[in-house]
Short mmCIF file of C-alpha atoms and ligand atoms in Angstrom, two decimals:
data_model
loop_
_atom_site.label_atom_id
_atom_site.label_comp_id
_atom_site.label_asym_id
_atom_site.label_seq_id
_atom_site.Cartn_x
_atom_site.Cartn_y
_atom_site.Cartn_z
CA MET A 27 -15.98 -20.14 53.65
CA SER A 28 -16.19 -17.22 56.06
CA GLU A 29 -19.04 -17.16 58.57
CA SER A 30 -19.60 -13.39 58.29
CA PRO A 31 -23.00 -12.00 57.19
CA GLY A 32 -23.44 -12.14 53.41
CA ARG A 33 -20.84 -14.93 53.12
CA THR A 34 -22.79 -17.73 54.73
CA CYS A 35 -25.26 -20.18 53.23
CA PRO A 36 -27.90 -21.02 55.86
CA LEU A 37 -28.82 -24.69 56.20
CA SER A 38 -32.45 -23.81 55.49
CA TYR A 39 -31.37 -22.81 51.97
CA ARG A 40 -30.50 -26.38 51.05
CA TYR A 41 -32.87 -28.88 49.47
CA ALA A 42 -32.86 -32.63 49.03
CA PRO A 43 -31.79 -34.53 45.89
CA GLY A 44 -35.41 -35.57 45.35
CA ALA A 45 -36.57 -31.97 45.01
CA PHE A 46 -36.97 -32.33 41.23
CA ALA A 47 -38.87 -35.62 41.24
CA GLY A 48 -42.63 -35.75 40.97
CA PRO A 49 -45.10 -34.24 38.54
CA PRO A 50 -44.43 -30.80 37.06
CA ALA A 51 -46.00 -27.83 38.81
CA LEU A 52 -46.90 -26.26 35.48
CA ARG A 53 -47.00 -27.00 31.77
CA ALA A 54 -46.74 -24.53 28.90
CA GLU A 55 -45.72 -24.28 25.27
CA THR A 56 -43.63 -21.23 26.12
CA LEU A 57 -42.03 -20.49 29.44
CA TRP A 58 -40.32 -17.24 30.38
CA ILE A 59 -38.07 -17.31 33.42
CA ALA A 60 -36.72 -14.14 34.98
CA GLY A 61 -34.41 -14.04 37.98
CA GLY A 62 -32.75 -10.95 39.39
CA LEU A 63 -35.38 -8.37 38.56
CA TYR A 64 -33.94 -6.47 41.56
CA GLY A 65 -36.95 -4.19 41.90
CA ASN A 66 -36.58 -2.65 38.44
CA ARG A 67 -40.15 -1.72 37.53
CA TYR A 68 -39.20 -0.89 33.95
CA ALA A 69 -37.65 -4.31 33.38
CA LEU A 70 -40.82 -5.81 34.86
CA GLN A 71 -42.89 -3.89 32.34
CA ALA A 72 -40.67 -5.01 29.43
CA LEU A 73 -40.88 -8.60 30.58
CA ILE A 74 -44.66 -8.65 30.88
CA GLU A 75 -45.01 -7.04 27.45
CA ALA A 76 -42.71 -9.67 25.93
CA CYS A 77 -44.72 -12.50 27.48
CA ASP A 78 -48.01 -10.93 26.45
CA ALA A 79 -46.79 -10.91 22.84
CA GLU A 80 -46.22 -14.68 22.83
CA PRO A 81 -48.81 -16.81 21.04
CA GLY A 82 -50.18 -20.00 22.53
CA ASP A 83 -50.07 -21.41 26.01
CA LYS A 84 -47.47 -19.57 28.10
CA ALA A 85 -46.27 -19.03 31.64
CA LEU A 86 -43.97 -16.59 33.39
CA VAL A 87 -41.86 -17.64 36.36
CA PHE A 88 -39.84 -15.25 38.52
CA ASN A 89 -37.01 -17.33 39.91
CA GLY A 90 -36.08 -15.13 42.84
CA ASP A 91 -34.50 -11.80 43.77
CA PHE A 92 -37.34 -9.81 42.27
CA HIS A 93 -36.87 -7.36 45.15
CA TRP A 94 -33.69 -5.42 45.90
CA PHE A 95 -33.55 -1.77 44.86
CA ASP A 96 -37.27 -1.25 45.64
CA ALA A 97 -36.49 -0.19 49.19
CA GLU A 98 -39.38 2.24 49.55
CA PRO A 99 -42.84 1.05 50.70
CA GLY A 100 -44.81 2.04 47.59
CA GLU A 101 -42.15 0.69 45.23
CA PHE A 102 -41.96 -2.57 47.16
CA GLU A 103 -45.74 -2.95 47.05
CA LEU A 104 -45.83 -2.41 43.28
CA ILE A 105 -43.16 -5.02 42.60
CA ASP A 106 -44.47 -7.53 45.11
CA GLU A 107 -48.09 -7.35 44.00
CA THR A 108 -47.25 -7.57 40.30
CA VAL A 109 -44.75 -10.43 40.58
CA GLN A 110 -47.00 -12.50 42.81
CA GLY A 111 -49.64 -12.38 40.10
CA PHE A 112 -47.39 -14.87 38.24
CA HIS A 113 -45.46 -17.96 39.31
CA ALA A 114 -42.67 -17.01 41.69
CA LEU A 115 -39.84 -18.65 43.58
CA ARG A 116 -38.18 -16.94 46.49
CA GLY A 117 -34.54 -16.00 46.14
CA ASN A 118 -32.16 -15.19 48.95
CA VAL A 119 -33.41 -11.60 48.93
CA GLU A 120 -37.07 -12.54 49.48
CA THR A 121 -36.05 -15.13 52.05
CA GLU A 122 -33.98 -12.65 54.02
CA ILE A 123 -36.82 -10.12 53.89
CA ALA A 124 -39.49 -12.52 55.08
CA VAL A 125 -37.68 -15.13 57.18
CA PRO A 126 -34.23 -13.75 57.98
CA ALA A 127 -31.72 -16.36 59.12
CA ASP A 128 -29.43 -15.34 61.98
CA GLY A 129 -26.25 -13.83 60.60
CA ALA A 130 -27.06 -14.49 56.94
CA GLY A 131 -27.07 -10.78 56.00
CA CYS A 132 -28.30 -10.57 52.41
CA GLY A 133 -28.14 -14.37 52.11
CA CYS A 134 -26.06 -14.12 48.94
CA ALA A 135 -23.46 -16.65 50.16
CA TYR A 136 -20.92 -14.54 48.27
CA PRO A 137 -17.82 -16.52 47.30
CA GLU A 138 -14.30 -15.25 47.95
CA TRP A 139 -13.95 -13.55 44.53
CA VAL A 140 -16.60 -10.99 45.53
CA GLY A 141 -14.99 -8.17 47.54
CA ASP A 142 -15.80 -7.27 51.15
CA ALA A 143 -17.13 -3.82 50.22
CA THR A 144 -19.79 -5.39 47.96
CA VAL A 145 -20.82 -7.75 50.75
CA GLU A 146 -21.07 -4.89 53.27
CA HIS A 147 -23.15 -2.76 50.89
CA SER A 148 -25.48 -5.72 50.23
CA ASN A 149 -26.01 -6.30 53.94
CA ALA A 150 -26.92 -2.63 54.37
CA ILE A 151 -29.31 -2.73 51.38
CA ILE A 152 -31.20 -5.71 52.83
CA GLU A 153 -31.68 -3.86 56.13
CA ARG A 154 -33.32 -0.92 54.36
CA LEU A 155 -35.34 -3.25 52.15
CA ARG A 156 -36.68 -5.12 55.20
CA ALA A 157 -37.90 -1.86 56.69
CA ALA A 158 -39.62 -0.91 53.42
CA ALA A 159 -41.23 -4.36 53.20
CA ARG A 160 -42.62 -4.09 56.73
CA ALA A 161 -43.96 -0.58 56.02
CA SER A 162 -45.53 -1.62 52.71
CA GLY A 163 -48.40 -3.50 54.31
CA ARG A 164 -47.76 -6.51 52.06
CA ASP A 165 -48.25 -9.97 53.55
CA LEU A 166 -44.68 -11.13 54.05
CA GLY A 167 -45.96 -14.56 55.02
CA LYS A 168 -46.86 -15.08 51.36
CA LEU A 169 -43.31 -14.22 50.40
CA ALA A 170 -41.95 -16.66 52.97
CA ALA A 171 -44.23 -19.40 51.65
CA LEU A 172 -42.97 -19.20 48.06
CA PRO A 173 -41.16 -22.36 46.90
CA MET A 174 -37.38 -22.52 46.42
CA HIS A 175 -37.61 -24.57 43.21
CA LEU A 176 -40.12 -26.02 40.78
CA VAL A 177 -40.34 -28.29 37.78
CA ALA A 178 -42.14 -27.15 34.65
CA GLU A 179 -42.86 -29.15 31.52
CA VAL A 180 -42.37 -27.65 28.07
CA GLY A 181 -42.81 -29.75 24.94
CA GLY A 182 -42.65 -32.91 27.01
CA GLU A 183 -39.30 -31.92 28.56
CA ARG A 184 -38.73 -31.44 32.27
CA ILE A 185 -37.29 -28.07 33.20
CA GLY A 186 -35.86 -27.56 36.69
CA ILE A 187 -36.18 -23.95 37.84
CA VAL A 188 -34.04 -22.74 40.74
CA HIS A 189 -32.64 -19.50 42.06
CA GLY A 190 -29.10 -20.67 42.86
CA ASP A 191 -28.26 -24.22 41.87
CA ALA A 192 -29.69 -27.74 42.19
CA GLU A 193 -28.72 -28.02 45.85
CA SER A 194 -29.12 -24.60 47.41
CA LEU A 195 -31.13 -21.41 47.11
CA ALA A 196 -27.90 -19.42 47.11
CA GLY A 197 -25.60 -21.96 45.43
CA TRP A 198 -22.97 -20.74 42.97
CA SER A 199 -22.50 -24.02 41.03
CA PHE A 200 -24.19 -22.51 37.97
CA SER A 201 -21.97 -19.43 37.84
CA GLN A 202 -19.51 -18.40 35.13
CA GLU A 203 -16.71 -18.61 37.66
CA VAL A 204 -17.38 -22.18 38.87
CA LEU A 205 -18.21 -23.52 35.40
CA ALA A 206 -14.87 -22.25 34.13
CA THR A 207 -13.24 -25.10 36.08
CA PRO A 208 -13.28 -28.84 35.19
CA ALA A 209 -14.44 -29.67 38.72
CA GLY A 210 -17.29 -27.19 38.36
CA VAL A 211 -18.40 -28.71 35.06
CA ALA A 212 -18.31 -32.22 36.55
CA ASP A 213 -20.36 -31.08 39.52
CA ALA A 214 -23.00 -29.42 37.32
CA GLN A 215 -23.19 -32.61 35.22
CA ARG A 216 -23.76 -34.57 38.42
CA GLN A 217 -26.52 -32.16 39.49
CA LEU A 218 -28.26 -32.58 36.13
CA ASP A 219 -27.92 -36.38 36.29
CA ARG A 220 -29.38 -36.53 39.75
CA ALA A 221 -32.30 -34.21 39.05
CA GLY A 222 -33.34 -35.94 35.82
CA VAL A 223 -34.24 -32.71 34.03
CA ARG A 224 -33.45 -31.67 30.45
CA VAL A 225 -32.63 -28.11 31.46
CA PHE A 226 -31.86 -26.20 34.62
CA ALA A 227 -32.80 -22.54 34.56
CA SER A 228 -31.09 -20.51 37.27
CA SER A 229 -30.11 -16.96 38.21
CA HIS A 230 -28.51 -15.51 41.42
CA THR A 231 -24.89 -15.19 40.25
CA CYS A 232 -25.53 -11.99 38.25
CA LEU A 233 -23.75 -13.12 35.06
CA PRO A 234 -25.44 -15.12 32.28
CA VAL A 235 -24.46 -18.66 31.29
CA LEU A 236 -25.54 -21.13 28.65
CA LYS A 237 -23.73 -24.41 29.10
CA GLU A 238 -24.57 -27.63 27.27
CA PHE A 239 -23.88 -31.10 28.65
CA ALA A 240 -23.80 -34.66 27.39
CA GLY A 241 -27.19 -36.18 26.62
CA ALA A 242 -28.60 -33.01 25.05
CA ARG A 243 -28.99 -31.22 28.34
CA ALA A 244 -28.14 -27.70 29.42
CA LEU A 245 -28.19 -25.14 32.11
CA ILE A 246 -29.12 -21.57 31.40
CA ASN A 247 -28.57 -18.77 33.87
CA ASN A 248 -30.24 -15.52 32.90
CA GLY A 249 -27.84 -13.38 34.90
CA ALA A 250 -30.06 -10.45 35.82
CA ALA A 251 -33.41 -9.41 34.37
CA GLY A 252 -33.21 -5.98 35.97
CA MET A 253 -29.56 -5.02 35.41
CA PRO A 254 -27.21 -4.96 32.41
CA ASN A 255 -25.25 -8.18 31.90
CA PHE A 256 -22.61 -7.20 29.36
CA ARG A 257 -20.02 -4.48 29.19
CA GLY A 258 -21.42 -1.34 27.56
CA GLU A 259 -24.99 -2.63 27.32
CA ARG A 260 -28.12 -1.56 29.18
CA TYR A 261 -30.62 -4.38 28.89
CA GLY A 262 -31.58 -7.18 31.23
CA ILE A 263 -31.87 -10.82 30.20
CA ALA A 264 -34.65 -13.36 30.67
CA THR A 265 -34.68 -17.04 29.73
CA ARG A 266 -37.21 -18.35 27.23
CA ILE A 267 -37.90 -22.06 26.81
CA SER A 268 -40.43 -22.95 24.15
CA THR A 269 -41.57 -25.43 21.56
CA ARG A 270 -41.18 -22.54 19.06
CA PRO A 271 -38.00 -20.57 18.36
CA ALA A 272 -37.94 -16.88 19.26
CA ARG A 273 -37.54 -14.32 16.50
CA ASN A 274 -34.66 -12.44 18.07
CA PRO A 275 -32.84 -14.37 20.78
CA LEU A 276 -29.47 -13.10 22.00
CA TYR A 277 -28.24 -16.69 21.84
CA GLY A 278 -29.70 -20.12 22.37
CA THR A 279 -29.78 -23.79 21.54
CA ARG A 280 -32.23 -26.55 20.78
CA LEU A 281 -32.45 -29.62 23.00
CA GLY A 282 -34.91 -32.41 22.44
CA GLY A 283 -38.24 -30.77 21.75
CA VAL A 284 -37.45 -27.33 23.10
CA HIS A 285 -35.63 -24.13 22.20
CA VAL A 286 -33.62 -22.70 25.10
CA GLU A 287 -32.85 -19.04 24.55
CA ALA A 288 -31.68 -15.86 26.20
CA MET A 289 -33.85 -12.84 25.49
CA ALA A 290 -32.95 -9.18 25.88
CA LEU A 291 -35.22 -7.10 28.10
CA ALA A 292 -34.74 -3.67 26.60
CA TYR A 293 -36.30 -1.71 29.44
CA ASP A 294 -36.49 2.08 29.59
CA ALA A 295 -32.95 2.62 30.87
CA ALA A 296 -33.30 6.40 31.14
CA ALA A 297 -36.44 6.14 33.29
CA TRP A 298 -34.84 3.46 35.45
CA ASP A 299 -31.72 5.60 35.90
CA ARG A 300 -33.88 8.43 37.23
CA ARG A 301 -35.89 6.15 39.52
CA PHE A 302 -32.77 4.42 40.82
CA LEU A 303 -31.26 7.79 41.78
CA GLU A 304 -34.46 8.75 43.61
CA LEU A 305 -34.38 5.50 45.57
CA TRP A 306 -30.61 5.40 46.08
CA PRO A 307 -29.02 8.87 45.83
CA ALA A 308 -25.28 9.51 46.00
CA GLY A 309 -23.74 8.27 49.24
CA THR A 310 -26.08 5.30 49.65
CA ASP A 311 -24.95 1.68 49.56
CA ALA A 312 -26.72 0.72 46.32
CA HIS A 313 -25.42 3.84 44.60
CA ARG A 314 -21.86 2.89 45.53
CA SER A 315 -22.22 -0.77 44.60
CA TYR A 316 -24.46 -0.74 41.54
CA LEU A 317 -24.63 2.59 39.70
CA GLY A 318 -21.59 1.72 37.57
CA ARG A 319 -23.09 -1.58 36.47
CA MET A 320 -26.47 0.02 35.81
CA ARG A 321 -24.92 2.55 33.44
CA ASP A 322 -21.96 0.72 31.91
CA GLY A 323 -22.68 -2.97 32.47
CA PRO A 324 -20.35 -5.38 34.28
CA ALA A 325 -16.76 -6.11 33.25
CA PHE A 326 -17.98 -9.10 31.29
CA ASP A 327 -17.79 -9.68 27.58
CA GLY A 328 -20.85 -11.35 26.11
CA ALA A 329 -18.64 -13.46 23.87
CA ASP A 330 -17.84 -15.58 26.93
CA VAL A 331 -21.43 -16.33 27.82
CA ARG A 332 -21.59 -19.72 26.21
CA PHE A 333 -18.79 -22.16 26.84
CA PRO A 334 -17.05 -24.13 25.72
CA ARG A 335 -17.72 -22.57 22.37
CA PRO A 336 -17.78 -25.14 19.57
CA ALA A 337 -14.88 -24.60 17.14
CA ARG A 338 -17.08 -23.87 14.15
CA SER A 339 -19.86 -22.21 16.07
CA SER A 340 -21.34 -19.02 14.78
CA VAL A 341 -22.68 -18.30 18.23
CA HIS A 342 -22.32 -14.71 19.18
CA VAL A 343 -24.19 -12.31 21.35
CA ARG A 344 -26.28 -10.04 19.22
CA LYS A 345 -25.43 -6.41 19.87
CA ARG A 346 -28.40 -4.20 20.58
CA ARG A 347 -28.74 -0.52 20.09
CA HIS A 348 -29.74 1.39 23.15
CA SER A 349 -30.35 4.96 24.09
CA SER A 350 -28.21 6.80 26.57
CA PRO A 351 -29.94 7.55 29.89
CA ASN A 352 -28.55 11.07 30.06
FE1 FE2 B 421 -29.69 -14.26 44.68
#
């Protein structure tokens, strides 16, 4: 892998195989997990409303990259203060804001299939975000002190929560691209075996995944909570793990005593479009890199989200209606 900024994975991002041993940090009947909020205040609002509507004992965990587009002091403060009122892990974005590693750039550890222009834009975005974070007056030491992983217990099942994968804060082992290969599947199976968890919930790679493994185990990657995940759609996705099934999951499965589901975060896309353009007008790095995805979704068909698809499965991604932002 290249050593250029945005391509590297700093050693400090790695954690030991025993990271998922020990007692759970939290227990709940229903757990919501949201990675990749990317500073979208409207997705944050939708997420909190969805959690508030849950009955019973519940918890909300932000598994990293809750900052990104909020590169303005007041916006950063709003996101940071709200998120840190819940459980939070740091992603590569928070780590590179609070404890930047030499030459890591955005800390994304982008693999070779991500183009150089995207990497350069991301490195520029993190520079502006760092300046906004410093000007916000928020205690960045608290951000730096957030954990990189945690174990939660839902319905007696151990759930490993990470930003990247089971070995690194910015690992890509739980990505669509790696899991499309036999070697990638074998490696993910090994990571599950070693961690001794029923489910891994991840984010970071920006595309959603639900992949089941032998022994009634799975990994679920929510893609992005604060950006569209499917072609032509404008909602984010959060992961829900609960002893009770959700009423309207996009897709999901049941493993042991828990339901593992992807939930749409139908945020106010028109309001976010306006706010995004205020923060990142034409000519800026985020405008160049992300406006297309924000409006039209990625070049990714939701039918591929869960693989391999069982031959007689009726699994499909539920289409949602959404309003146009313009
Ligand atoms: Fe990330």
